Amino acid sequence: MAPFPVRLGLAALILGWALPAAAADPAPLEPTLDYHSFANIDQFRVTHLELDLRVDLEGKVISGVVALEFKRLDPRATQLVLDTKDLMINDVSQKATDVLGATAKNQTIWVSRPFHMEKPDPILGSALVIELPPTRKTVESIRIDYETLPTAAALQWLTPQQTAGRHKAFLYTQSEPIGTRTWIPLQDTPQVRATYKAQIHTDSGVLAVMSAENDPNVKHKGEYSFVMPQPVPAYLIALAVGDLEFKETGPRTGIYAEKAALKAAAKEFADTEAMIAAGEKLFGPYRWTRYDILVMPPSFPVGGMENPRLSFITPTVIAGDKSLTSVIAHELAHSWSGNLVTNATWRDVWLNEGFTNYLQSRITTEVYGGQRAAMEEVLGLQALRKDLARLKPEDQALLIDLRDRDPSLAFSTVPYQKGRLFLNYLDAKFGRERFDVFLRGYFDHFAFKSITTEQFTAYLTENLLNRFPGIVSRDQVLAWETAPGIPADAVLPVSSAFQPVDAARTAWLGGTLQAKKFGLDWVSQQWQYFLNNMPAALSAKQLGDLDQAYGFTHSRNDEIEHSWLELVIQNNYQPGFARLDEYLKTIGRGKLIAPLYTDLMKTPSGTEFARRVFVKARPGYHPDTQAEIDAIVNPSAAEEAQ
Ligand SMILES: [Zn+2]
C-alpha cells in the first residue's frame, strides 16, 4: 500500500491504545504466530476459494456463497475456525462425498454442518467455528452462504453523486490489513495463500473488476467471471464495481477508469510498461502476466493498493505532468516485495513496505533518473523524522509489538522510510553488485511464500553477512530491526536539486528575492520541499504574494496543494480556507487530509472549522478514513466507541 503515515502516532495517542494489562509481564512473542487471526492454520489450510456473489449497488449488500477448498493437516482436528467481522452467516454446508466417503454418487449434494460464532472482538471480529466429521480425504470443501452488513469496514459504497460521472453507483474494497473478513469468511492471515475463482452478478451497465484475470473486452451485462491462478494472501483479494471503461497503454498494461478520468489517466501513466521492464531488469521476471491500473474515486483512502494484476490508484496522483507517478512504481514494485514475498504477520510489514520503497526508488531511477528518486527519498526522510518525533520509542523500531492492537497501526512511515534506509544501508555497505545478486536470490528463494523478519534475517546472514564477513555485523542488523530512531551509521539521502530551493526560500524570507523571480523551472518535489520547510510563522502578505505569484490555491497537483494548505492552517490565512473546505470535501486519501485535520484541531477556530467540514465530508470517506478522522476530530467520542 502507498503510505498513509499519520495513523500510528495519532490514533495510538488519542485512543490510548496500549499493550494490554499483561504488558507488565508480557508473554514472549511468538514470531510465526499471527495475533490478528483466529484461524487454526496448523490444523487446516485453505488452498482455493470459489466465490459466487451478488453485488447489490442500491441495497449496498454483497451476498452469496464462498466455497473453500482446504487440506486437513491434523487428522484429529474436527473444528475449522475462520475469520469474520460484521458478516451474517446464513448456512454452512459440506460436500456429501466428503462426509460419506466414496459411496455417495452425487457430487453436487451439499449437507449442512453445525457452526457457531464466537463472541466478537472489537478489532478482530468473530471466529466462525465449523464442526467437521473425521474423514480420510486429503482435500475437502465447505460452502458458506453469507451476506455483508452496512458496517463492513473494507467496503465503500458510493452514490452516483460521489463518482466522477455522477450516473452510477460504485463499490470498491480496501482490505489490507484485516478487512477481507468483513466481506468474505476465510483464513484472514497473510500466512495463508490461496488461488481463487469468482462469479460476480450485478447491475447491467456497470463493470466488475478483480485482482485476477480481467477480460478488457467483456460485455457490460452484469455477469462477470474471474480466475486468479497464482496463490495470494487474503488481503490481496479485491473487487470494484462501477461505470468503468478500459484503455490499453501497452502490451501488458492498461487503465480502468470512469470515462471522465480515462484519457488523462492513460496519458499520466503511459510509462507503466517502461517501469515493468525496469523492474524485470533489476529484480527478475514479472510473474503476474498483466499489470493494469484501476483509477479510483477521490475518496480512496490510500495512495495505491497493490492488488495483484490490478493496482487500485488514487486520482490525486494525476497531476498532468507525470510528477507523482512514483505511486505506480511503488504498487508495481509490490509485484516482487509483498505480493510475491509476503510478510507473514503485520508485525513484519516492513518486509512488504520497506522493500517496496527501496524497489520503488530503483525503478524511478531507471525510468526518471536518480535526481527524482533522491528528491523523493529526502522528502520521505523528512516525513519519517516528523513521525519519529511523536512515536513512542517501542513503535520506532521496524519490528513492533502489535498484540491486542489494531494492525493498521503498523502502517506509520517507519516500515516505509526506515525500511528503505535499512536496505539503502545494506546496498551501500556491500555494494550494488553484490546486493542486487542478493535481492534476486531472495525473491527467487521465497517466491509465493510468506515469511517472518526472523526468516529474512537468517537468509541475510547466510547470503550476505557470512558470505562477505567483516562488513556488517548481526548486531548492526538487529539494531535496525529492533532499536528506536535512525541508527547513527545510516546512509542518508541527499539531493542537490534542493540546494537552489533552500537558497531561494532563505532569500525570499530575507526580503532580497521577490516571488515569481524563482522556481520557474522547479518540479513538483522541489515545490513540496519549498513549502514543507517554511518557518512556523508567515505573514498574510507573504502568503498572499506567494499565492499571487504561483497560484497555489488552484494547483492541479494535490501534493503541492496539501503542503500549501498546511501553511494556510498554520498561519490562519483566511483567503485559503474556501479551498481548504473544498479539498477536505473532495479528497479522502488519509495521507493528504489527516494532517490537515490534525493541524486545524490545534486552535479553537480551527477546531470549529474542522468539525463543521467533517460533518459534510464524512459520508464521502471510506470507513477506514472515517475512523481515522473521527479519532482526530472527536477524540473522546472515538474513545468511547472503542
Ligand atoms: Zn506499499
XYZ file of C-alpha atoms and ligand atoms in Angstrom:
643
model
C 0.000 0.000 0.000
C 1.194 3.505 -0.581
C 1.749 5.158 2.757
C -0.833 6.743 4.989
C 1.603 7.815 7.606
C -0.282 9.612 10.316
C -2.133 6.729 11.836
C 0.170 5.066 14.269
C 1.165 8.007 16.406
C -2.104 9.818 16.327
C -4.535 7.039 16.820
C -2.394 5.418 19.476
C -2.011 8.708 21.257
C -5.619 9.751 21.062
C -7.290 6.440 21.653
C -4.790 5.485 24.278
C -4.274 2.082 22.681
C -1.573 0.385 24.579
C -0.418 -3.043 25.423
C -2.988 -4.968 27.426
C -2.848 -5.468 31.153
C -0.406 -8.277 30.523
C 2.131 -5.665 29.410
C 3.613 -5.597 32.889
C 4.687 -9.166 32.388
C 4.404 -9.808 28.657
C 4.419 -13.341 27.402
C 7.239 -13.939 24.940
C 6.125 -13.101 21.437
C 5.947 -15.996 19.014
C 7.262 -14.645 15.688
C 5.367 -17.068 13.471
C 2.038 -16.616 15.261
C -0.405 -14.200 13.630
C -2.066 -12.449 16.561
C -4.632 -10.918 14.201
C -6.342 -14.086 13.029
C -8.463 -16.733 14.771
C -7.805 -19.301 12.031
C -6.335 -22.643 13.189
C -3.943 -22.845 10.259
C -1.780 -25.557 11.806
C -4.776 -27.881 11.544
C -6.435 -26.737 8.315
C -5.078 -24.839 5.300
C -7.354 -23.252 2.732
C -5.821 -23.536 -0.739
C -8.567 -22.325 -3.076
C -11.725 -20.164 -2.961
C -14.745 -20.135 -5.281
C -16.863 -17.021 -4.875
C -20.368 -16.648 -6.254
C -21.542 -13.209 -5.178
C -24.254 -10.717 -5.954
C -23.274 -7.068 -5.597
C -26.386 -5.019 -4.903
C -25.297 -1.418 -5.508
C -28.592 0.061 -4.428
C -29.089 -2.059 -1.323
C -25.361 -1.840 -0.515
C -25.027 -5.556 0.190
C -22.777 -8.313 -1.090
C -24.444 -11.699 -0.698
C -23.805 -15.197 -1.928
C -21.607 -18.168 -1.375
C -17.941 -18.893 -0.909
C -16.694 -22.462 -1.296
C -13.389 -23.057 0.477
C -11.158 -25.915 -0.563
C -8.807 -26.950 2.226
C -6.401 -29.579 3.465
C -6.717 -31.123 6.920
C -3.157 -31.067 8.202
C -4.110 -32.594 11.544
C -6.324 -35.683 11.001
C -7.660 -35.418 14.568
C -8.933 -31.876 14.076
C -12.732 -31.560 13.801
C -13.266 -27.800 14.128
C -12.425 -25.453 11.297
C -12.034 -21.874 12.607
C -12.377 -18.960 10.162
C -12.175 -15.172 10.477
C -15.263 -12.994 10.062
C -16.188 -9.485 11.102
C -19.639 -7.931 10.765
C -20.760 -10.784 8.484
C -24.136 -12.520 8.520
C -23.589 -16.266 8.130
C -26.740 -17.971 6.844
C -25.633 -21.553 6.316
C -22.562 -23.765 6.207
C -22.545 -26.983 4.217
C -20.118 -29.656 3.184
C -19.867 -31.785 0.064
C -21.756 -35.029 0.646
C -18.879 -37.005 -0.791
C -16.566 -35.515 1.821
C -18.844 -36.677 4.615
C -19.946 -40.060 3.374
C -16.850 -41.181 1.555
C -16.632 -42.638 -1.935
C -20.051 -44.311 -1.802
C -22.016 -41.123 -2.476
C -22.776 -40.861 -6.157
C -23.976 -37.346 -6.480
C -21.071 -34.898 -6.406
C -23.334 -31.864 -6.186
C -25.125 -32.668 -2.928
C -24.167 -30.434 -0.012
C -25.006 -31.287 3.595
C -25.483 -28.617 6.281
C -22.856 -28.559 9.028
C -23.247 -27.231 12.573
C -21.474 -23.954 13.187
C -21.371 -21.115 15.705
C -19.898 -17.650 16.039
C -17.617 -16.777 18.942
C -18.055 -13.559 20.925
C -16.818 -10.644 18.787
C -13.529 -8.880 19.473
C -13.667 -5.137 18.600
C -10.573 -5.361 16.387
C -10.537 -8.932 15.119
C -14.237 -9.689 14.697
C -15.806 -13.102 15.407
C -14.366 -16.543 14.923
C -16.641 -18.770 12.843
C -16.330 -22.323 14.184
C -17.478 -25.140 11.883
C -17.848 -28.718 13.100
C -16.440 -31.260 10.657
C -16.652 -35.042 10.888
C -13.447 -37.076 10.603
C -12.501 -38.029 7.063
C -9.809 -39.816 5.136
C -9.942 -37.314 2.290
C -6.888 -35.148 1.743
C -8.770 -32.272 0.143
C -12.192 -31.180 1.357
C -14.640 -28.381 0.586
C -17.132 -26.409 2.589
C -19.597 -23.838 1.367
C -20.677 -20.775 3.327
C -23.783 -18.811 2.468
C -23.447 -15.262 3.803
C -24.070 -11.567 3.360
C -22.297 -8.366 4.333
C -23.560 -5.776 6.818
C -23.570 -1.972 6.392
C -20.695 -1.793 8.904
C -18.287 -3.830 6.697
C -15.066 -1.856 7.104
C -13.436 -2.909 3.823
C -16.313 -1.768 1.615
C -17.087 1.688 0.392
C -20.414 2.147 -1.345
C -20.554 5.396 -3.307
C -23.744 7.010 -4.511
C -23.773 8.188 -8.155
C -23.211 11.773 -6.907
C -19.949 10.677 -5.261
C -18.428 9.417 -8.535
C -16.791 11.367 -11.353
C -19.546 10.508 -13.868
C -22.430 11.016 -11.370
C -24.604 8.462 -13.180
C -23.969 5.126 -11.492
C -23.154 3.871 -8.021
C -19.709 2.473 -7.239
C -18.383 -0.167 -4.844
C -14.788 -0.942 -4.002
C -12.917 -2.971 -1.421
C -9.830 -1.855 0.503
C -8.961 -4.823 2.683
C -5.369 -4.520 3.881
C -4.577 -5.461 6.569
C -7.540 -7.447 8.001
C -10.591 -6.147 6.145
C -11.214 -9.128 3.851
C -13.006 -10.894 6.711
C -15.681 -8.163 6.521
C -16.737 -9.366 3.051
C -15.515 -12.995 2.833
C -15.352 -15.556 5.679
C -11.896 -17.123 5.363
C -8.480 -17.657 6.973
C -7.575 -13.972 7.037
C -3.857 -14.140 7.689
C -1.046 -13.339 5.248
C 0.466 -16.727 6.120
C -2.182 -18.494 4.053
C -2.135 -18.164 0.263
C -4.944 -19.366 -1.963
C -5.932 -19.260 -5.613
C -9.462 -18.121 -6.399
C -12.274 -18.052 -8.925
C -15.229 -15.703 -8.777
C -18.629 -15.159 -10.368
C -19.931 -11.659 -9.764
C -23.553 -10.773 -10.524
C -24.527 -7.109 -10.536
C -26.458 -4.473 -12.480
C -26.074 -4.414 -16.230
C -24.250 -1.343 -17.432
C -21.608 -1.437 -14.700
C -18.348 -3.362 -14.873
C -16.870 -5.566 -12.136
C -13.076 -5.949 -11.909
C -10.959 -8.022 -9.528
C -7.351 -8.670 -8.553
C -7.372 -11.527 -11.052
C -7.517 -12.175 -14.796
C -9.781 -9.442 -16.185
C -11.171 -9.513 -19.705
C -10.999 -5.940 -21.049
C -13.416 -6.811 -23.858
C -16.173 -8.284 -21.701
C -19.702 -7.019 -22.382
C -21.118 -4.940 -19.534
C -24.091 -7.202 -18.919
C -23.756 -7.547 -15.173
C -22.308 -11.103 -15.210
C -18.550 -11.432 -14.749
C -16.185 -14.295 -14.069
C -12.621 -14.217 -12.810
C -9.732 -16.604 -12.305
C -6.715 -15.936 -10.114
C -4.247 -18.740 -10.847
C -1.474 -17.539 -8.521
C -1.957 -18.110 -4.789
C -2.393 -14.833 -2.880
C -2.977 -13.918 0.760
C -6.492 -12.820 1.751
C -5.694 -9.095 1.899
C -4.942 -9.123 -1.843
C -8.398 -10.305 -2.906
C -10.027 -7.159 -4.269
C -13.181 -6.133 -6.086
C -14.536 -2.951 -7.629
C -17.827 -2.353 -9.453
C -18.705 0.827 -11.283
C -19.176 2.680 -14.529
C -15.713 1.719 -15.768
C -14.103 1.708 -19.173
C -10.788 0.304 -20.343
C -7.942 1.799 -22.358
C -4.834 -0.104 -23.358
C -1.497 1.607 -22.636
C 0.950 -1.160 -23.593
C 1.213 -4.866 -24.476
C 0.522 -5.926 -20.890
C -0.761 -2.698 -19.331
C -3.993 -0.745 -19.402
C -6.240 1.589 -17.428
C -9.695 1.026 -15.989
C -11.398 4.277 -15.025
C -14.599 6.203 -15.217
C -14.918 7.777 -18.647
C -14.249 11.264 -17.311
C -10.832 10.222 -15.978
C -9.755 7.670 -18.604
C -7.886 9.841 -21.083
C -5.925 11.861 -18.521
C -5.042 8.691 -16.593
C -3.796 6.878 -19.701
C -1.560 9.843 -20.520
C -0.315 10.209 -16.935
C 0.525 6.514 -16.545
C 1.995 5.979 -20.019
C 5.362 4.936 -18.522
C 3.982 1.849 -16.779
C 5.343 -0.585 -19.369
C 8.806 1.008 -19.004
C 8.503 0.567 -15.225
C 7.745 -3.154 -15.608
C 10.755 -3.526 -17.901
C 12.929 -1.759 -15.308
C 11.589 -3.989 -12.532
C 12.307 -7.129 -14.527
C 15.819 -5.990 -15.356
C 16.558 -5.332 -11.683
C 14.611 -7.933 -9.731
C 13.752 -10.828 -12.048
C 10.674 -11.797 -14.047
C 7.280 -10.175 -13.583
C 5.224 -13.219 -12.584
C 1.661 -11.898 -12.764
C 1.087 -11.812 -16.579
C -0.620 -8.389 -16.793
C -0.382 -5.141 -14.860
C -3.452 -2.943 -15.131
C -4.374 0.160 -13.152
C -7.797 0.971 -11.748
C -8.247 4.698 -11.153
C -10.346 5.054 -8.023
C -12.820 7.731 -6.967
C -11.166 10.592 -4.983
C -12.414 9.084 -1.705
C -9.953 6.167 -1.995
C -8.241 6.151 1.430
C -4.668 5.343 0.351
C -2.327 6.377 -2.470
C -2.483 2.986 -4.058
C -3.209 -0.639 -3.237
C -1.099 -3.329 -4.840
C -3.924 -5.716 -5.706
C -2.215 -8.269 -7.972
C -2.620 -7.693 -11.726
C -4.769 -4.630 -10.980
C -3.412 -1.874 -8.728
C -6.052 0.440 -7.271
C -4.708 4.024 -7.547
C -5.884 7.352 -6.111
C -6.710 10.000 -8.741
C -4.805 12.521 -6.575
C -1.570 11.463 -8.297
C -2.828 12.585 -11.714
C -1.088 15.973 -11.797
C -0.906 16.353 -15.574
C 2.890 16.152 -15.748
C 3.691 12.589 -14.526
C 5.367 14.129 -11.480
C 3.606 11.924 -8.921
C 3.752 8.587 -10.749
C 6.150 7.084 -8.219
C 2.989 5.690 -6.660
C 2.749 3.449 -9.736
C 6.395 2.437 -9.319
C 5.541 1.640 -5.685
C 2.477 -0.509 -6.359
C 4.209 -2.245 -9.247
C 7.247 -2.969 -7.039
C 4.887 -4.842 -4.709
C 4.660 -7.434 -7.504
C 8.017 -8.585 -6.073
C 8.017 -7.391 -2.473
C 4.671 -8.036 -0.825
C 2.703 -9.964 -3.410
C 5.441 -12.469 -4.320
C 7.319 -12.498 -0.984
C 4.781 -11.568 1.686
C 5.028 -10.535 5.344
C 3.934 -13.497 7.479
C 2.288 -11.244 10.084
C 1.550 -7.488 10.271
C 4.452 -7.107 12.667
C 6.662 -7.887 9.637
C 5.023 -5.258 7.407
C 8.378 -3.572 6.770
C 9.277 -6.616 4.627
C 6.437 -5.512 2.336
C 6.732 -1.744 2.573
C 10.431 -1.057 3.248
C 11.479 -3.368 0.419
C 8.860 -1.814 -1.830
C 10.028 1.725 -1.108
C 13.585 0.652 -1.904
C 12.464 -1.034 -5.142
C 10.330 1.998 -5.984
C 13.427 4.232 -5.859
C 15.360 1.852 -8.069
C 12.567 1.748 -10.675
C 12.129 5.545 -10.501
C 15.872 5.955 -11.064
C 15.720 3.729 -14.169
C 12.706 5.484 -15.671
C 13.029 9.122 -14.498
C 16.642 9.411 -13.334
C 18.413 9.434 -9.979
C 17.651 13.075 -9.224
C 13.926 12.476 -8.886
C 14.443 9.367 -6.785
C 16.840 11.257 -4.482
C 14.370 14.115 -4.001
C 11.620 11.657 -3.080
C 13.901 9.908 -0.626
C 14.761 13.201 1.092
C 11.060 14.106 1.353
C 10.476 10.606 2.761
C 13.218 11.090 5.343
C 11.657 14.389 6.448
C 8.296 12.661 6.877
C 9.986 9.906 8.893
C 11.665 12.412 11.212
C 8.318 14.100 11.823
C 6.746 10.754 12.710
C 9.647 9.663 14.920
C 9.296 12.863 16.945
C 5.824 11.732 18.011
C 6.113 7.976 18.258
C 6.877 6.110 21.440
C 10.360 4.517 21.301
C 8.967 0.981 21.067
C 6.958 1.997 17.977
C 10.013 3.447 16.223
C 11.511 0.008 15.530
C 10.905 -1.872 12.295
C 9.535 -4.730 14.394
C 6.831 -3.584 16.785
C 4.620 -5.463 19.178
C 1.087 -5.359 17.760
C -0.546 -7.788 20.168
C -4.019 -6.560 21.157
C -3.669 -3.569 18.858
C -5.212 -2.730 15.518
C -2.732 -3.893 12.847
C -3.479 -0.723 10.842
C -1.265 0.960 13.430
C 1.758 -0.747 11.866
C 1.440 1.480 8.793
C 3.368 4.538 10.018
C 6.226 5.947 7.929
C 8.606 3.707 9.901
C 8.215 0.470 7.880
C 8.236 2.503 4.644
C 11.025 5.018 5.156
C 13.169 3.408 7.830
C 12.774 0.100 5.980
C 14.127 1.747 2.840
C 17.002 3.319 4.784
C 17.926 -0.152 6.085
C 18.101 -1.554 2.548
C 19.969 1.557 1.330
C 22.442 0.839 4.128
C 22.972 -2.794 3.073
C 23.230 -1.672 -0.565
C 25.927 0.897 0.323
C 27.859 -1.421 2.647
C 28.007 -4.488 0.407
C 27.997 -2.665 -2.918
C 25.323 -2.540 -5.587
C 26.541 -5.585 -7.482
C 26.504 -7.945 -4.502
C 23.276 -6.502 -3.167
C 21.468 -6.968 -6.467
C 22.522 -10.627 -6.612
C 21.222 -10.991 -3.066
C 17.895 -9.358 -3.931
C 17.247 -11.555 -6.950
C 18.143 -14.629 -4.940
C 15.806 -13.506 -2.157
C 12.836 -13.084 -4.498
C 13.503 -16.457 -6.146
C 14.046 -18.293 -2.875
C 10.884 -17.021 -1.166
C 8.638 -16.647 -4.256
C 4.955 -17.189 -3.352
C 5.852 -17.624 0.313
C 5.017 -15.588 3.416
C 7.980 -15.002 5.720
C 8.832 -13.505 9.103
C 11.571 -10.979 9.817
C 13.452 -13.809 11.542
C 13.447 -15.812 8.283
C 14.651 -12.748 6.387
C 17.439 -12.210 8.921
C 18.567 -15.836 8.673
C 18.655 -15.584 4.865
C 20.512 -12.261 5.045
C 23.040 -13.705 7.484
C 23.746 -16.696 5.271
C 23.822 -14.893 1.931
C 25.426 -11.528 2.718
C 26.769 -11.244 6.272
C 28.596 -14.587 6.353
C 29.477 -14.652 2.672
C 31.242 -11.288 2.912
C 32.360 -11.209 6.556
C 33.532 -8.135 8.426
C 31.250 -5.653 6.643
C 28.009 -5.634 8.658
C 27.547 -7.473 11.948
C 24.452 -9.293 13.141
C 24.165 -6.781 15.980
C 24.006 -3.943 13.460
C 21.193 -5.744 11.644
C 19.324 -6.316 14.909
C 19.717 -2.637 15.791
C 17.950 -1.697 12.553
C 15.170 -4.166 13.210
C 14.553 -3.626 16.904
C 16.025 -0.304 18.144
C 14.208 3.066 18.048
C 15.256 6.045 15.908
C 17.609 6.087 12.947
C 20.912 4.228 13.516
C 23.938 6.539 13.678
C 25.659 4.838 10.727
C 22.639 5.125 8.386
C 23.379 6.313 4.851
C 21.024 9.274 4.491
C 19.736 10.505 1.131
C 20.773 13.920 -0.177
C 19.571 15.864 -3.199
C 21.493 18.666 -4.896
C 18.215 19.716 -6.531
C 17.069 21.068 -3.163
C 20.040 23.435 -2.741
C 18.636 26.162 -5.024
C 15.287 25.718 -3.275
C 16.816 26.340 0.156
C 18.711 29.339 -1.233
C 15.561 30.819 -2.807
C 13.498 30.300 0.352
C 16.141 31.999 2.511
C 16.464 34.951 0.136
C 12.695 35.334 -0.207
C 12.187 35.219 3.569
C 15.013 37.768 3.964
C 13.273 40.101 1.516
C 16.090 40.056 -1.045
C 14.264 37.937 -3.642
C 10.752 38.525 -4.922
C 8.176 35.837 -5.576
C 7.940 34.993 -9.290
C 11.707 35.549 -9.621
C 12.461 31.936 -8.689
C 11.085 28.472 -9.155
C 10.033 28.784 -12.772
C 11.763 25.515 -13.667
C 11.076 23.658 -10.431
C 9.385 20.252 -10.408
C 6.697 19.050 -8.022
C 9.115 17.639 -5.429
C 11.002 20.951 -5.249
C 7.771 22.840 -4.574
C 6.784 20.398 -1.858
C 10.224 20.819 -0.284
C 9.980 24.617 -0.597
C 6.635 24.737 1.214
C 7.280 21.933 3.736
C 10.349 23.670 5.148
C 8.912 27.111 5.794
C 9.361 28.667 9.250
C 6.485 28.320 11.726
C 5.036 31.782 11.125
C 4.471 33.640 7.856
C 2.567 36.907 7.415
C -0.638 37.224 5.414
C 1.240 39.442 2.992
C 3.941 36.819 2.437
C 1.366 34.113 1.772
C -0.629 36.469 -0.469
C 2.476 37.256 -2.518
C 3.292 33.583 -2.938
C -0.240 32.677 -3.912
C -0.465 35.508 -6.402
C 2.840 34.527 -7.998
C 2.321 30.760 -8.152
C -1.445 30.188 -7.851
C -1.139 27.576 -5.094
C -4.804 27.894 -4.205
C -5.657 26.472 -7.610
C -2.829 23.966 -8.025
C -3.610 20.906 -10.140
C -1.126 18.998 -8.029
C -2.786 17.595 -4.892
C 0.541 17.064 -3.083
C 1.625 20.693 -3.583
C -1.879 21.791 -2.636
C -1.600 19.764 0.558
C 1.714 21.447 1.505
C 0.178 24.841 0.741
C -2.930 24.170 2.840
C -0.745 23.220 5.805
C 0.688 26.757 5.636
C -2.808 28.187 5.270
C -3.874 26.472 8.510
C -0.677 27.149 10.469
C -0.914 30.863 9.699
C -4.705 31.140 9.792
C -4.560 32.609 6.283
C -8.258 33.297 5.677
C -8.219 33.626 1.842
C -7.106 29.954 1.685
C -9.961 28.486 3.729
C -12.530 28.207 0.935
C -10.126 25.983 -0.982
C -9.350 24.008 2.191
C -13.072 23.390 2.658
C -13.371 22.079 -0.911
C -10.189 19.971 -0.652
C -11.365 18.189 2.508
C -14.764 17.504 0.964
C -13.481 16.078 -2.313
C -10.430 14.035 -1.289
C -10.490 11.018 1.021
C -6.839 9.989 0.916
C -5.716 9.767 4.555
C -2.153 10.900 3.933
C -3.376 14.158 2.388
C -6.247 15.053 4.711
C -5.469 13.649 8.175
C -2.531 16.044 8.823
C -4.757 18.976 7.817
C -7.442 17.983 10.323
C -4.725 17.486 12.964
C -3.355 20.992 12.361
C -6.840 22.508 12.418
C -7.532 20.966 15.838
C -4.701 22.993 17.399
C -6.811 26.181 17.683
C -10.437 26.805 18.782
C -11.439 28.397 15.464
C -9.687 25.616 13.531
C -11.478 23.006 15.652
C -14.810 24.600 14.877
C -13.945 24.664 11.147
C -12.691 21.053 11.157
C -15.827 19.726 12.845
C -18.131 21.690 10.566
C -16.394 20.478 7.395
C -16.055 16.904 8.616
C -19.805 16.531 9.211
C -20.321 17.230 5.492
C -17.251 15.371 4.232
C -17.564 12.225 6.365
C -20.188 10.350 4.267
C -17.834 10.627 1.286
C -14.889 8.956 3.042
C -14.024 5.245 3.179
C -14.855 3.650 6.595
C -11.119 3.478 7.459
C -10.698 7.200 6.802
C -13.898 7.982 8.715
C -12.491 6.165 11.744
C -9.117 7.846 11.346
C -10.599 11.355 11.191
C -13.157 10.563 13.938
C -10.215 9.908 16.238
C -8.673 13.275 15.357
C -11.762 15.473 15.332
C -13.817 13.887 18.133
C -11.227 12.004 20.181
C -13.378 11.471 23.276
C -16.295 10.068 21.235
C -13.939 7.820 19.314
C -12.506 6.556 22.572
C -15.961 5.717 23.893
C -16.746 3.863 20.670
C -13.788 1.592 21.417
Zn 3.051 -0.257 -0.313
